[in-house]
mmCIF file of C-alpha atoms in Angstrom:
data_model
loop_
_atom_site.group_PDB
_atom_site.id
_atom_site.type_symbol
_atom_site.label_atom_id
_atom_site.label_comp_id
_atom_site.label_asym_id
_atom_site.label_seq_id
_atom_site.Cartn_x
_atom_site.Cartn_y
_atom_site.Cartn_z
ATOM 1 C CA ASN A 1 -81.109 -136.501 68.613
ATOM 2 C CA ALA A 2 -84.248 -137.288 70.583
ATOM 3 C CA GLY A 3 -85.409 -134.710 73.056
ATOM 4 C CA VAL A 4 -86.181 -135.228 76.701
ATOM 5 C CA MET A 5 -88.623 -138.091 77.123
ATOM 6 C CA GLN A 6 -91.073 -138.432 79.955
ATOM 7 C CA ASN A 7 -93.407 -141.285 80.677
ATOM 8 C CA PRO A 8 -96.109 -141.842 81.272
ATOM 9 C CA ARG A 9 -97.646 -138.715 79.805
ATOM 10 C CA HIS A 10 -100.741 -139.179 81.939
ATOM 11 C CA LEU A 11 -101.012 -141.055 85.198
ATOM 12 C CA VAL A 12 -104.068 -141.666 87.332
ATOM 13 C CA ARG A 13 -103.670 -142.845 90.891
ATOM 14 C CA ARG A 14 -105.983 -143.287 93.852
ATOM 15 C CA ARG A 15 -105.160 -141.728 97.176
ATOM 16 C CA GLY A 16 -102.554 -143.754 99.020
ATOM 17 C CA GLN A 17 -100.998 -145.327 95.935
ATOM 18 C CA GLU A 18 -97.512 -144.709 94.646
ATOM 19 C CA ALA A 19 -96.654 -142.727 91.539
ATOM 20 C CA ARG A 20 -93.451 -143.240 89.574
ATOM 21 C CA LEU A 21 -92.533 -140.702 86.931
ATOM 22 C CA ARG A 22 -89.692 -141.358 84.516
ATOM 23 C CA CYS A 23 -87.448 -138.978 82.655
ATOM 24 C CA SER A 24 -84.892 -139.862 80.002
ATOM 25 C CA PRO A 25 -82.581 -136.904 79.385
ATOM 26 C CA MET A 26 -81.278 -135.893 76.018
ATOM 27 C CA LYS A 27 -78.392 -137.995 74.788
ATOM 28 C CA GLY A 28 -75.157 -136.872 76.378
ATOM 29 C CA HIS A 29 -76.820 -134.879 79.160
ATOM 30 C CA SER A 30 -75.812 -135.722 82.695
ATOM 31 C CA HIS A 31 -77.919 -133.219 84.656
ATOM 32 C CA VAL A 32 -81.632 -133.569 85.327
ATOM 33 C CA TYR A 33 -84.110 -131.198 86.931
ATOM 34 C CA TRP A 34 -87.652 -131.855 88.121
ATOM 35 C CA TYR A 35 -90.381 -129.240 88.380
ATOM 36 C CA ARG A 36 -93.993 -129.270 89.482
ATOM 37 C CA GLN A 37 -96.723 -127.088 88.042
ATOM 38 C CA LEU A 38 -100.084 -126.842 89.720
ATOM 39 C CA PRO A 39 -103.043 -125.808 87.576
ATOM 40 C CA GLU A 40 -102.901 -122.136 86.635
ATOM 41 C CA GLU A 41 -99.592 -121.655 88.436
ATOM 42 C CA GLY A 42 -95.950 -121.257 87.438
ATOM 43 C CA LEU A 43 -93.163 -123.791 87.499
ATOM 44 C CA LYS A 44 -91.801 -124.737 90.910
ATOM 45 C CA PHE A 45 -88.337 -126.237 91.139
ATOM 46 C CA MET A 46 -88.165 -129.519 93.012
ATOM 47 C CA VAL A 47 -84.795 -131.199 92.623
ATOM 48 C CA TYR A 48 -81.563 -131.055 90.626
ATOM 49 C CA LEU A 49 -79.584 -134.240 90.070
ATOM 50 C CA GLN A 50 -76.432 -135.428 88.428
ATOM 51 C CA LYS A 51 -75.921 -139.107 87.757
ATOM 52 C CA GLU A 52 -75.950 -140.947 91.095
ATOM 53 C CA ASN A 53 -75.963 -137.678 93.014
ATOM 54 C CA ILE A 54 -78.570 -135.226 94.293
ATOM 55 C CA ILE A 55 -77.220 -131.700 93.988
ATOM 56 C CA ASP A 56 -80.125 -129.621 95.282
ATOM 57 C CA GLU A 57 -83.387 -130.942 96.665
ATOM 58 C CA SER A 58 -84.472 -127.748 98.358
ATOM 59 C CA GLY A 59 -87.764 -127.734 96.468
ATOM 60 C CA MET A 60 -88.792 -131.254 97.367
ATOM 61 C CA PRO A 61 -91.496 -131.808 99.987
ATOM 62 C CA LYS A 62 -89.917 -133.338 103.074
ATOM 63 C CA GLU A 63 -92.085 -136.420 103.051
ATOM 64 C CA ARG A 64 -93.330 -138.884 100.438
ATOM 65 C CA PHE A 65 -91.237 -137.480 97.578
ATOM 66 C CA SER A 66 -87.907 -138.830 96.388
ATOM 67 C CA ALA A 67 -85.836 -138.662 93.242
ATOM 68 C CA GLU A 68 -82.949 -140.564 91.783
ATOM 69 C CA PHE A 69 -80.818 -140.523 88.665
ATOM 70 C CA PRO A 70 -78.934 -143.818 88.478
ATOM 71 C CA LYS A 71 -75.798 -144.470 86.500
ATOM 72 C CA GLU A 72 -77.861 -146.370 83.963
ATOM 73 C CA GLY A 73 -81.459 -145.693 83.040
ATOM 74 C CA PRO A 74 -83.857 -142.818 83.452
ATOM 75 C CA SER A 75 -84.312 -140.456 86.338
ATOM 76 C CA ILE A 76 -87.235 -141.390 88.570
ATOM 77 C CA LEU A 77 -89.461 -139.102 90.633
ATOM 78 C CA ARG A 78 -91.321 -141.171 93.174
ATOM 79 C CA ILE A 79 -94.324 -140.025 95.137
ATOM 80 C CA GLN A 80 -95.495 -142.345 97.866
ATOM 81 C CA GLN A 81 -99.018 -142.390 99.325
ATOM 82 C CA VAL A 82 -100.290 -139.784 96.910
ATOM 83 C CA VAL A 83 -102.887 -137.232 97.996
ATOM 84 C CA ARG A 84 -105.218 -135.111 95.901
ATOM 85 C CA GLY A 85 -102.933 -132.115 96.323
ATOM 86 C CA ASP A 86 -100.237 -133.967 94.362
ATOM 87 C CA SER A 87 -102.328 -133.635 91.205
ATOM 88 C CA ALA A 88 -100.213 -131.517 88.902
ATOM 89 C CA ALA A 89 -98.011 -131.543 85.819
ATOM 90 C CA TYR A 90 -94.480 -132.711 86.506
ATOM 91 C CA PHE A 91 -91.812 -131.557 84.102
ATOM 92 C CA CYS A 92 -88.321 -132.852 83.703
ATOM 93 C CA ALA A 93 -85.474 -130.967 82.058
ATOM 94 C CA SER A 94 -81.914 -131.910 81.246
ATOM 95 C CA SER A 95 -78.688 -130.066 80.523
ATOM 96 C CA PRO A 96 -75.255 -131.202 79.347
ATOM 97 C CA GLY A 97 -73.457 -130.656 82.632
ATOM 98 C CA LEU A 98 -70.345 -129.416 80.849
ATOM 99 C CA ALA A 99 -70.407 -125.769 81.912
ATOM 100 C CA GLY A 100 -70.032 -124.377 85.394
ATOM 101 C CA GLY A 101 -73.391 -124.499 87.104
ATOM 102 C CA PRO A 102 -77.026 -124.563 86.007
ATOM 103 C CA GLY A 103 -76.956 -120.813 85.514
ATOM 104 C CA GLN A 104 -74.534 -121.309 82.650
ATOM 105 C CA GLU A 105 -76.446 -123.978 80.781
ATOM 106 C CA THR A 106 -79.663 -124.222 78.824
ATOM 107 C CA GLN A 107 -82.274 -126.616 80.137
ATOM 108 C CA TYR A 108 -84.251 -128.706 77.680
ATOM 109 C CA PHE A 109 -87.689 -129.701 78.857
ATOM 110 C CA GLY A 110 -89.770 -132.785 78.322
ATOM 111 C CA PRO A 111 -93.506 -132.785 77.576
ATOM 112 C CA GLY A 112 -94.435 -133.460 81.189
ATOM 113 C CA THR A 113 -96.400 -136.075 83.084
ATOM 114 C CA ARG A 114 -99.872 -135.114 84.205
ATOM 115 C CA LEU A 115 -100.709 -136.801 87.473
ATOM 116 C CA LEU A 116 -104.299 -137.017 88.598
ATOM 117 C CA VAL A 117 -105.053 -138.324 92.057
ATOM 118 C CA LEU A 118 -108.605 -139.503 92.596
ATOM 119 C CA LEU B 1 -80.950 -114.893 97.270
ATOM 120 C CA ALA B 2 -80.994 -114.294 93.543
ATOM 121 C CA LYS B 3 -84.740 -114.107 93.424
ATOM 122 C CA THR B 4 -86.236 -113.014 90.195
ATOM 123 C CA THR B 5 -89.190 -110.680 89.807
ATOM 124 C CA GLN B 6 -91.442 -110.474 86.769
ATOM 125 C CA PRO B 7 -94.850 -108.900 86.131
ATOM 126 C CA ILE B 8 -97.604 -111.450 86.596
ATOM 127 C CA SER B 9 -99.345 -110.660 83.332
ATOM 128 C CA MET B 10 -99.354 -108.361 80.317
ATOM 129 C CA ASP B 11 -101.827 -107.645 77.569
ATOM 130 C CA SER B 12 -100.950 -106.657 74.043
ATOM 131 C CA TYR B 13 -102.443 -106.464 70.563
ATOM 132 C CA GLU B 14 -101.279 -108.153 67.429
ATOM 133 C CA GLY B 15 -98.480 -106.311 65.701
ATOM 134 C CA GLN B 16 -97.243 -104.505 68.783
ATOM 135 C CA GLU B 17 -93.817 -104.845 70.348
ATOM 136 C CA VAL B 18 -93.858 -106.379 73.807
ATOM 137 C CA ASN B 19 -91.175 -105.892 76.441
ATOM 138 C CA ILE B 20 -91.067 -108.093 79.531
ATOM 139 C CA THR B 21 -88.604 -107.202 82.259
ATOM 140 C CA CYS B 22 -87.129 -109.503 84.870
ATOM 141 C CA SER B 23 -85.316 -108.161 87.926
ATOM 142 C CA HIS B 24 -82.479 -110.273 89.357
ATOM 143 C CA ASN B 25 -80.487 -108.243 91.862
ATOM 144 C CA ASN B 26 -78.110 -110.986 92.962
ATOM 145 C CA ILE B 27 -77.241 -112.699 89.720
ATOM 146 C CA ALA B 28 -74.057 -114.742 89.567
ATOM 147 C CA THR B 29 -71.160 -112.923 87.943
ATOM 148 C CA ASN B 30 -70.458 -115.474 85.253
ATOM 149 C CA ASP B 31 -73.943 -116.759 84.587
ATOM 150 C CA TYR B 32 -76.220 -116.209 81.660
ATOM 151 C CA ILE B 33 -79.733 -114.860 81.706
ATOM 152 C CA THR B 34 -82.056 -117.267 79.958
ATOM 153 C CA TRP B 35 -85.663 -116.865 78.893
ATOM 154 C CA TYR B 36 -88.163 -119.623 78.281
ATOM 155 C CA GLN B 37 -91.617 -119.736 76.727
ATOM 156 C CA GLN B 38 -94.382 -122.079 77.812
ATOM 157 C CA PHE B 39 -97.615 -122.797 75.969
ATOM 158 C CA PRO B 40 -100.545 -124.445 77.784
ATOM 159 C CA SER B 41 -100.081 -128.165 78.331
ATOM 160 C CA GLN B 42 -96.493 -128.091 77.065
ATOM 161 C CA GLY B 43 -93.060 -127.987 78.607
ATOM 162 C CA PRO B 44 -91.148 -124.702 78.508
ATOM 163 C CA ARG B 45 -88.825 -124.138 75.594
ATOM 164 C CA PHE B 46 -85.726 -122.022 75.272
ATOM 165 C CA ILE B 47 -86.158 -118.633 73.587
ATOM 166 C CA ILE B 48 -82.978 -116.645 74.095
ATOM 167 C CA GLN B 49 -79.936 -116.366 76.309
ATOM 168 C CA GLY B 50 -77.449 -113.595 76.955
ATOM 169 C CA TYR B 51 -74.688 -112.393 79.229
ATOM 170 C CA LYS B 52 -74.570 -108.647 78.612
ATOM 171 C CA THR B 53 -75.669 -105.829 76.290
ATOM 172 C CA LYS B 54 -77.941 -107.100 73.536
ATOM 173 C CA VAL B 55 -78.640 -110.434 71.942
ATOM 174 C CA THR B 56 -80.976 -111.004 69.004
ATOM 175 C CA ASN B 57 -82.217 -114.133 67.316
ATOM 176 C CA GLU B 58 -85.033 -114.932 64.935
ATOM 177 C CA VAL B 59 -87.583 -114.946 67.733
ATOM 178 C CA ALA B 60 -86.676 -112.186 70.166
ATOM 179 C CA SER B 61 -84.149 -109.719 71.489
ATOM 180 C CA LEU B 62 -82.690 -109.598 74.960
ATOM 181 C CA PHE B 63 -81.456 -106.357 76.497
ATOM 182 C CA ILE B 64 -79.162 -106.494 79.511
ATOM 183 C CA PRO B 65 -77.855 -103.326 81.209
ATOM 184 C CA ALA B 66 -74.284 -103.045 82.385
ATOM 185 C CA ASP B 67 -75.078 -103.906 86.007
ATOM 186 C CA ARG B 68 -76.944 -107.052 84.873
ATOM 187 C CA LYS B 69 -79.504 -106.659 87.626
ATOM 188 C CA SER B 70 -82.342 -106.847 85.182
ATOM 189 C CA SER B 71 -83.053 -107.998 81.676
ATOM 190 C CA THR B 72 -85.751 -107.238 79.138
ATOM 191 C CA LEU B 73 -87.160 -109.723 76.685
ATOM 192 C CA SER B 74 -88.431 -107.965 73.583
ATOM 193 C CA LEU B 75 -90.873 -109.634 71.209
ATOM 194 C CA PRO B 76 -91.306 -107.677 67.980
ATOM 195 C CA ARG B 77 -94.696 -107.503 66.313
ATOM 196 C CA VAL B 78 -96.433 -110.157 68.395
ATOM 197 C CA SER B 79 -99.109 -112.412 66.976
ATOM 198 C CA LEU B 80 -101.843 -114.417 68.650
ATOM 199 C CA SER B 81 -99.522 -117.421 68.711
ATOM 200 C CA ASP B 82 -97.185 -115.574 71.079
ATOM 201 C CA THR B 83 -99.774 -115.877 73.836
ATOM 202 C CA ALA B 84 -97.864 -117.864 76.440
ATOM 203 C CA VAL B 85 -96.086 -117.628 79.775
ATOM 204 C CA TYR B 86 -92.540 -116.287 79.712
ATOM 205 C CA TYR B 87 -89.964 -117.151 82.380
ATOM 206 C CA CYS B 88 -86.512 -115.794 83.118
ATOM 207 C CA LEU B 89 -83.818 -117.931 84.733
ATOM 208 C CA VAL B 90 -80.592 -116.836 86.428
ATOM 209 C CA GLY B 91 -77.952 -118.424 88.608
ATOM 210 C CA ASP B 92 -77.299 -117.477 92.236
ATOM 211 C CA LYS B 93 -74.280 -115.307 92.988
ATOM 212 C CA ASN B 94 -73.635 -117.035 96.306
ATOM 213 C CA ASN B 95 -74.286 -120.640 95.396
ATOM 214 C CA PHE B 96 -72.819 -122.282 92.345
ATOM 215 C CA ASN B 97 -75.541 -124.896 92.090
ATOM 216 C CA LYS B 98 -78.538 -122.650 92.748
ATOM 217 C CA PHE B 99 -80.680 -121.082 90.105
ATOM 218 C CA TYR B 100 -84.021 -119.357 90.026
ATOM 219 C CA PHE B 101 -86.905 -119.487 87.640
ATOM 220 C CA GLY B 102 -89.033 -116.383 87.647
ATOM 221 C CA SER B 103 -92.685 -116.746 88.537
ATOM 222 C CA GLY B 104 -93.567 -116.195 84.908
ATOM 223 C CA THR B 105 -95.310 -113.460 82.942
ATOM 224 C CA LYS B 106 -98.525 -114.444 81.233
ATOM 225 C CA LEU B 107 -98.699 -112.602 77.922
ATOM 226 C CA ASN B 108 -102.123 -112.309 76.378
ATOM 227 C CA VAL B 109 -102.121 -111.136 72.778
ATOM 228 C CA LYS B 110 -105.451 -109.849 71.533
ATOM 229 C CA PRO B 111 -106.610 -109.527 67.920
#
């Protein structure tokens, strides 16, 4: 059973461009979580999604950031008009979605996408 | 809010036992307490999970008091390879879909 896949692993963008980060959850998992980690800092929750539904986006910046998890295909984190401050590692995690809430499930993390904005 | 509180960093020497405590005053009644380990440039990975009292696996032990307002991750006889950041995660008592990652404890194991 393959783990959580993220691609690309490294992404370089110039200021003003768009960045698209993809996350394929573990087989059978229907919940996806996105986190951001700035250099030398801890994980910061961004958004929690079920298929075709955003459950909690309280950690998402109000502008330029969006996330989706369609019925088919990977989850996408989209950052429009990137700025240098968006440079960070972005981690995706997935969980089965069979238990009650996220506090009752184990999250399985991908290797991350390292975004560098020039 | 079920905020979690962890020490920012800890130092230890090889062979010592390390205990890292996480405070979570408003943990959801039915939720687990889960700990993760993160090495540099890698995604976090699951270490251990528990609901109450004590849980032990091949990597660590987890101690949870009766009131569940805190938990202690215990790493026996640490080695240099245990140098990492350790996070606790709990669910929110007042919101089914909310959860909180601790800010992480950076453990530095010295030879």
